[in-house]
Coordinates of C-alpha atoms and ligand atoms in Angstrom, one line a residue:
M220 CA -17.2 5.3 20.0
D221 CA -17.6 7.8 17.1
F222 CA -16.5 6.6 13.7
N223 CA -17.5 6.7 10.0
V224 CA -17.6 3.7 7.7
Y225 CA -17.7 3.9 3.9
L226 CA -16.5 0.8 2.1
P227 CA -18.1 1.2 -1.3
T228 CA -15.9 -1.2 -3.4
R229 CA -17.6 -4.5 -4.4
V230 CA -15.1 -7.2 -3.8
L231 CA -15.0 -10.6 -5.6
F232 CA -12.8 -12.6 -3.2
G233 CA -11.5 -16.1 -3.7
A234 CA -9.3 -18.4 -5.7
G235 CA -10.3 -18.4 -9.3
R236 CA -12.7 -15.5 -9.1
L237 CA -11.1 -13.6 -12.0
N238 CA -13.0 -16.2 -14.2
G239 CA -16.2 -14.5 -13.1
L240 CA -15.3 -11.0 -14.1
H241 CA -17.4 -11.1 -17.3
T242 CA -20.6 -11.8 -15.3
Q243 CA -20.2 -8.5 -13.4
S244 CA -21.8 -5.2 -14.3
L245 CA -18.9 -3.3 -15.6
P246 CA -18.8 0.5 -15.6
G247 CA -18.2 1.2 -19.3
H248 CA -17.6 -0.1 -22.8
K249 CA -13.9 0.7 -23.5
A250 CA -11.3 0.0 -20.8
M251 CA -7.7 1.0 -20.5
V252 CA -6.0 -2.0 -19.0
V253 CA -3.0 -0.9 -16.9
I254 CA -0.2 -3.4 -16.1
S255 CA 3.5 -3.0 -15.0
D256 CA 6.5 -2.6 -17.2
G257 CA 7.7 -6.1 -16.2
K258 CA 7.0 -9.5 -17.7
S259 CA 4.8 -11.1 -15.1
A260 CA 1.2 -10.3 -16.2
R261 CA 2.0 -11.6 -19.7
A262 CA 4.1 -14.6 -18.5
N263 CA 1.7 -15.9 -16.0
G264 CA -1.4 -15.5 -18.2
A265 CA -3.2 -13.0 -16.0
L266 CA -3.3 -10.4 -18.8
T267 CA -4.7 -12.7 -21.4
R268 CA -7.3 -14.0 -18.9
T269 CA -8.3 -10.4 -17.9
E270 CA -8.6 -9.3 -21.6
E271 CA -10.7 -12.4 -22.4
Q272 CA -13.0 -11.7 -19.5
L273 CA -13.5 -8.1 -20.6
H274 CA -14.1 -9.1 -24.2
M275 CA -16.6 -11.7 -23.1
A276 CA -18.5 -8.9 -21.4
G277 CA -18.5 -6.9 -24.6
V278 CA -15.8 -4.4 -23.5
E279 CA -13.1 -3.2 -25.9
T280 CA -9.6 -2.9 -24.4
V281 CA -6.4 -0.9 -25.0
L282 CA -3.2 -1.7 -23.0
F283 CA -0.9 0.6 -21.1
D284 CA 2.1 -1.4 -19.9
K285 CA 4.6 1.2 -18.6
V286 CA 4.1 1.4 -14.8
G287 CA 7.3 0.8 -12.7
A288 CA 7.8 0.4 -9.0
N289 CA 7.3 3.7 -7.1
P290 CA 5.3 5.0 -10.1
L291 CA 6.3 8.4 -11.4
K292 CA 4.2 11.5 -12.2
T293 CA 5.3 11.4 -15.8
V294 CA 4.0 7.8 -16.2
V295 CA 0.7 8.7 -14.7
E296 CA 0.4 11.7 -17.0
E297 CA 1.3 9.5 -20.0
G298 CA -1.3 6.9 -19.0
A299 CA -4.0 9.6 -18.5
A300 CA -3.2 11.0 -22.0
F301 CA -3.4 7.5 -23.4
A302 CA -6.9 7.0 -21.9
R303 CA -8.1 10.3 -23.3
A304 CA -6.6 9.6 -26.8
N305 CA -8.3 6.2 -26.9
A306 CA -11.7 7.5 -25.5
C307 CA -11.6 5.0 -22.7
D308 CA -14.6 5.2 -20.3
F309 CA -13.0 3.2 -17.5
V310 CA -9.7 1.9 -16.2
V311 CA -8.8 -1.7 -15.3
A312 CA -5.7 -2.0 -13.0
L313 CA -4.1 -5.5 -13.2
G314 CA -1.1 -5.6 -10.9
G315 CA 0.3 -4.8 -7.4
G316 CA 0.2 -1.6 -5.4
S317 CA 2.2 0.4 -7.9
V318 CA 0.0 -0.5 -10.8
M319 CA -3.3 0.0 -8.9
D320 CA -2.1 3.3 -7.4
A321 CA -0.9 4.7 -10.8
A322 CA -4.1 3.5 -12.5
K323 CA -6.3 5.2 -9.9
V324 CA -4.5 8.5 -10.4
M325 CA -4.6 8.1 -14.2
A326 CA -8.4 7.6 -13.8
M327 CA -8.6 10.7 -11.7
Y328 CA -6.5 12.9 -13.9
A329 CA -7.7 11.7 -17.4
P330 CA -10.9 13.9 -17.5
Q331 CA -9.3 17.0 -15.9
P332 CA -7.8 20.1 -17.5
G333 CA -4.4 21.4 -16.4
E334 CA -1.5 19.7 -14.7
L335 CA -1.7 16.6 -12.5
W336 CA -0.1 18.4 -9.6
D337 CA -3.0 21.0 -9.7
Y338 CA -5.1 18.2 -8.1
V339 CA -2.6 17.0 -5.5
A340 CA -3.0 18.1 -1.9
G341 CA 0.1 18.7 0.2
A342 CA 3.7 19.8 -0.5
T343 CA 3.9 21.6 -3.9
G344 CA 0.4 20.4 -5.1
K345 CA -2.2 23.1 -5.8
N346 CA -5.1 21.2 -4.2
K347 CA -7.7 22.3 -6.8
P348 CA -11.1 20.6 -6.7
L349 CA -11.7 18.1 -9.6
A350 CA -13.5 19.7 -12.6
H351 CA -14.9 16.3 -13.7
A352 CA -15.6 13.0 -12.0
P353 CA -12.7 10.4 -12.3
L354 CA -13.1 7.5 -14.7
P355 CA -14.4 4.4 -12.8
V356 CA -11.7 1.9 -11.8
V357 CA -11.8 -1.9 -11.6
A358 CA -8.8 -3.2 -9.6
I359 CA -7.5 -6.7 -9.9
T360 CA -4.7 -7.2 -7.4
T361 CA -1.9 -9.7 -8.2
T362 CA -0.1 -9.2 -4.9
A363 CA -1.0 -9.3 -1.2
G364 CA 0.4 -5.9 -0.2
T365 CA -1.2 -2.5 -0.1
G366 CA -4.9 -3.2 -0.1
S367 CA -5.0 -0.5 -2.8
E368 CA -7.9 -2.4 -4.6
V369 CA -10.3 -1.1 -1.9
D370 CA -9.1 2.4 -1.1
Q371 CA -9.3 5.8 -2.7
W372 CA -5.7 6.8 -2.8
G373 CA -2.8 6.4 -5.2
V374 CA 0.8 7.1 -4.3
V375 CA 2.8 8.8 -7.0
T376 CA 6.4 10.2 -7.0
N377 CA 7.5 13.5 -8.5
P378 CA 11.2 13.0 -9.0
E379 CA 11.9 16.7 -9.6
T380 CA 10.7 17.7 -6.1
H381 CA 11.4 14.4 -4.3
E382 CA 7.7 14.1 -3.3
K383 CA 6.2 10.6 -2.9
I384 CA 2.7 11.6 -2.1
G385 CA -0.8 10.2 -1.8
C386 CA -3.0 11.6 -4.6
G387 CA -6.8 11.4 -4.8
G388 CA -8.6 10.6 -1.6
M389 CA -12.0 11.6 -2.9
D390 CA -15.0 9.2 -2.6
S391 CA -15.3 9.0 -6.4
L392 CA -11.9 7.3 -6.6
F393 CA -12.8 4.1 -4.7
P394 CA -12.6 1.3 -7.3
V395 CA -16.1 0.2 -8.2
L396 CA -15.0 -3.4 -8.3
A397 CA -12.1 -5.3 -6.9
V398 CA -11.0 -8.9 -7.7
V399 CA -8.9 -10.5 -5.0
D400 CA -7.9 -13.9 -6.5
A401 CA -5.1 -15.7 -4.7
E402 CA -4.4 -17.9 -7.7
L403 CA -2.9 -14.7 -9.3
M404 CA -0.4 -14.4 -6.4
T405 CA 1.2 -17.9 -6.4
T406 CA 4.0 -16.8 -8.8
V407 CA 5.2 -13.8 -6.7
P408 CA 8.8 -14.5 -5.7
P409 CA 9.7 -15.0 -2.0
K410 CA 11.4 -11.6 -1.4
L411 CA 8.5 -9.6 -2.9
T412 CA 6.0 -11.8 -1.1
A413 CA 7.8 -10.8 2.2
Y414 CA 8.1 -7.1 1.4
Q415 CA 4.4 -6.9 0.3
G416 CA 3.3 -8.9 3.3
F417 CA 5.1 -6.5 5.7
D418 CA 3.4 -3.6 4.0
T419 CA 0.1 -5.2 4.8
L420 CA 1.2 -5.7 8.4
F421 CA 2.4 -2.2 8.9
H422 CA -0.8 -0.6 7.5
A423 CA -2.7 -2.6 10.1
V424 CA -0.2 -2.1 13.0
E425 CA 0.1 1.6 12.4
G426 CA -3.7 1.9 12.4
Y427 CA -3.9 -0.1 15.6
I428 CA -1.6 2.3 17.5
S429 CA -2.9 5.5 15.7
A430 CA -4.7 8.3 17.4
F431 CA -7.7 7.5 15.2
A432 CA -8.2 3.9 16.2
N433 CA -11.8 3.0 16.7
P434 CA -13.8 -0.2 17.3
M435 CA -14.3 -0.7 13.5
S436 CA -10.7 -0.2 12.6
D437 CA -9.5 -2.3 15.5
M438 CA -11.6 -5.2 14.3
V439 CA -10.3 -4.9 10.7
Q440 CA -6.7 -4.5 11.8
A441 CA -6.7 -7.4 14.3
A442 CA -8.1 -9.7 11.7
S443 CA -5.3 -8.6 9.3
I444 CA -2.4 -8.8 11.7
T445 CA -3.4 -12.2 13.0
R446 CA -3.4 -13.6 9.5
V447 CA 0.0 -12.1 8.7
G448 CA 1.5 -13.6 11.8
K449 CA 0.1 -17.0 11.0
Y450 CA 0.5 -17.2 7.2
L451 CA 3.2 -14.8 5.8
A452 CA 6.2 -17.0 6.4
R453 CA 4.4 -19.9 4.8
A454 CA 3.5 -17.9 1.7
V455 CA 7.2 -16.7 1.5
H456 CA 8.6 -20.2 1.7
K457 CA 6.0 -22.1 -0.4
G458 CA 4.5 -19.9 -3.0
D459 CA 1.9 -22.4 -4.0
D460 CA 0.5 -22.9 -0.5
M461 CA -3.0 -21.8 -1.3
E462 CA -4.2 -21.7 2.3
A463 CA -1.4 -19.2 3.1
R464 CA -1.9 -17.2 -0.1
E465 CA -5.6 -16.9 0.4
N466 CA -5.2 -15.8 4.0
M467 CA -2.5 -13.3 3.0
A468 CA -4.8 -12.0 0.2
F469 CA -7.5 -11.4 2.8
A470 CA -5.1 -9.8 5.3
N471 CA -4.1 -7.5 2.4
T472 CA -7.7 -6.4 1.6
L473 CA -8.3 -5.9 5.3
S474 CA -5.2 -3.7 5.4
G475 CA -6.8 -1.5 2.7
W476 CA -9.9 -1.3 4.8
S477 CA -7.6 -0.5 7.7
M478 CA -6.8 2.8 6.0
V479 CA -10.4 3.5 5.0
T480 CA -11.8 2.8 8.5
G481 CA -8.7 4.2 10.3
S482 CA -5.3 5.6 9.3
C483 CA -1.6 4.8 8.8
T484 CA 0.9 6.8 10.9
S485 CA 4.1 8.6 10.3
E486 CA 6.0 5.4 9.6
H487 CA 4.5 5.6 6.2
S488 CA 5.6 9.2 5.7
M489 CA 9.1 8.2 6.8
E490 CA 9.2 5.4 4.2
H491 CA 7.9 7.6 1.4
A492 CA 10.8 10.0 2.1
L493 CA 13.3 7.1 1.8
S494 CA 11.9 5.8 -1.6
A495 CA 11.3 9.4 -2.9
Y496 CA 15.1 9.9 -2.7
H497 CA 16.0 6.3 -3.5
P498 CA 13.4 5.0 -5.9
G499 CA 15.1 1.6 -6.2
L500 CA 13.9 0.8 -2.6
P501 CA 10.8 -1.3 -2.5
H502 CA 8.1 0.3 -0.2
G503 CA 7.8 -2.8 2.0
A504 CA 11.6 -3.1 2.4
G505 CA 11.9 0.5 3.5
L506 CA 9.2 0.0 6.1
I507 CA 10.9 -3.2 7.4
M508 CA 14.2 -1.2 7.7
I509 CA 12.8 1.5 10.0
S510 CA 10.1 -0.6 11.8
K511 CA 11.9 -1.8 14.9
A512 CA 13.3 1.7 15.8
Y513 CA 10.1 3.4 14.9
F514 CA 7.8 1.2 17.1
T515 CA 10.4 1.1 19.9
H516 CA 10.2 4.9 20.0
F517 CA 6.5 4.9 20.6
I518 CA 6.8 2.1 23.2
N519 CA 9.4 4.1 25.1
K520 CA 7.0 7.0 25.0
H521 CA 4.3 4.7 26.5
A522 CA 2.0 5.7 23.6
C523 CA -0.3 2.8 24.2
D524 CA 1.3 0.0 26.2
G525 CA -1.7 -2.4 26.2
R526 CA -2.1 -2.2 22.5
F527 CA 1.6 -3.2 21.9
V528 CA 1.1 -6.2 24.1
E529 CA -2.1 -7.1 22.1
L530 CA -0.1 -6.7 18.9
A531 CA 2.6 -9.2 20.1
Q532 CA -0.2 -11.6 20.9
M533 CA -1.8 -11.2 17.5
L534 CA 1.5 -12.1 15.9
G535 CA 1.4 -15.4 17.8
M536 CA 3.3 -14.5 21.0
T537 CA 0.5 -15.7 23.3
E538 CA 2.6 -15.2 26.5
A539 CA 3.3 -11.6 25.7
K540 CA 3.2 -9.3 28.7
E541 CA 5.4 -6.3 27.9
P542 CA 5.1 -3.7 25.1
M543 CA 8.6 -4.6 23.9
D544 CA 7.4 -8.2 23.3
F545 CA 5.9 -6.7 20.1
I546 CA 9.4 -5.8 18.9
K547 CA 10.5 -9.4 19.7
A548 CA 7.6 -10.8 17.8
L549 CA 8.2 -8.5 14.9
G550 CA 11.9 -9.4 14.8
K551 CA 11.0 -13.1 14.8
L552 CA 8.6 -12.7 11.9
Q553 CA 11.2 -10.7 9.9
K554 CA 13.7 -13.5 10.6
D555 CA 11.2 -16.2 9.6
C556 CA 10.6 -14.4 6.3
G557 CA 14.3 -13.9 5.6
V558 CA 14.1 -10.1 5.7
D559 CA 15.9 -9.4 9.0
N560 CA 19.1 -8.2 7.5
L561 CA 18.0 -5.4 5.1
K562 CA 20.6 -2.6 4.8
M563 CA 19.8 1.0 3.9
S564 CA 23.4 1.3 2.5
D565 CA 22.6 -1.4 -0.1
Y566 CA 20.2 1.1 -1.6
G567 CA 22.6 4.0 -1.6
I568 CA 21.1 5.7 1.4
K569 CA 23.7 7.8 3.4
K570 CA 23.6 8.4 7.1
E571 CA 24.0 12.1 6.6
E572 CA 20.6 12.2 4.9
C573 CA 18.7 11.5 8.1
M574 CA 17.5 15.0 8.8
L575 CA 16.8 15.8 5.2
L576 CA 14.6 12.6 5.1
A577 CA 12.8 13.6 8.3
Q578 CA 12.0 17.1 6.9
N579 CA 10.9 15.6 3.6
A580 CA 8.6 13.1 5.4
R581 CA 6.8 15.9 7.2
A582 CA 6.7 18.3 4.3
T583 CA 5.3 15.7 1.9
M584 CA 3.2 13.4 4.1
G585 CA 2.7 15.6 7.1
G586 CA -1.0 14.6 7.6
L587 CA 0.1 11.2 8.9
F588 CA 2.1 12.8 11.7
A589 CA -1.2 14.1 13.0
C590 CA -2.3 10.4 13.3
D591 CA 0.5 9.6 15.9
R592 CA -0.6 9.3 19.5
V593 CA 2.5 11.1 20.6
P594 CA 4.0 13.9 18.5
L595 CA 7.2 13.0 16.7
T596 CA 9.7 15.9 16.2
D597 CA 12.1 16.2 13.2
E598 CA 15.0 15.3 15.6
E599 CA 13.2 12.2 16.8
C600 CA 12.4 11.2 13.3
A601 CA 16.0 11.7 12.2
A602 CA 17.1 9.6 15.2
I603 CA 14.8 6.7 14.1
Y604 CA 16.5 6.7 10.7
E605 CA 19.9 6.8 12.4
K606 CA 19.1 3.9 14.7
S607 CA 17.8 1.9 11.7
Y608 CA 20.9 2.6 9.6
C609 CA 23.3 0.0 8.6
Ligands
LIG137 ZN1 2.1 0.9 2.5

């Protein structure tokens, strides 16, 4: 029962909690507020409300509004330069996983000399230690997806090298404060709600079957998975169902803690390869596409039979007895959420790419392969892509 626990992010959780941001002790006087390049944060009032809260607390703000899905290295570099040019002393991320990830990496890179990739570990990164502490980050999540508001990583894509890679990872990159307010999530459209909800689910499921599972991570993941099983379809079909949205918001924060107390596995490496080559593919959709073949592989290898039965039960199949019942429960949830017919070919993925993707997954995000209970070869990895292909 050996494990470490370090969950340093203060979390304001609950519907309407954004309204209390101004009462918090904030980590600076001038914030770069980071939002996506879309319309939602302006249209639904979240940006105005956040700026008002910061101004009430005596904080000056500047806005960086250029972060797209699967955020690019160039956008992170531009955001970091913007923070430097405006002498910002902290960063406020207002958005989903892409915005929070990009904002964290901007906060990491803004005070450093040299290139961003100097500070990236893995693949072509130079893995240099930081010369200066990152700027503090406040993360306000507007989606129930990655749990990025409570972890110390940011995933960034380098399109030149096809690397979609986790940057950061140091203790100083945990957000100092997170706001998880389900009222901000009611306008997320059904498809995105489903993709993000499945990302939440897979963070927790991967952790539950990983080689680094421990009593603390088991507890966090079980609480997350049970909520996804009970509430995701409701949140997809009725966006203003606050009970469903709040429970999914909590499942999401738990899925962030899942990565902090435990780990994801190679399924995430495999998805990163897909969206590194095909940036139009949403992260959650890519995970859904490969999920059945991926988990079936580990079931066939008897990686952890009892845990797969427990996972099926957590998803609501109380009568589950066989490990493959998890695949049935997963398939049912995908159908209930309207995401059971996603096709790789719709995103321009070709069947011939399977081995290239397998090799990219290991070269870029090889660390997560070490978290699998049973080693996964490149050939097996390519076969999972092939079985998932349609
Ligand atoms: Zn994820």
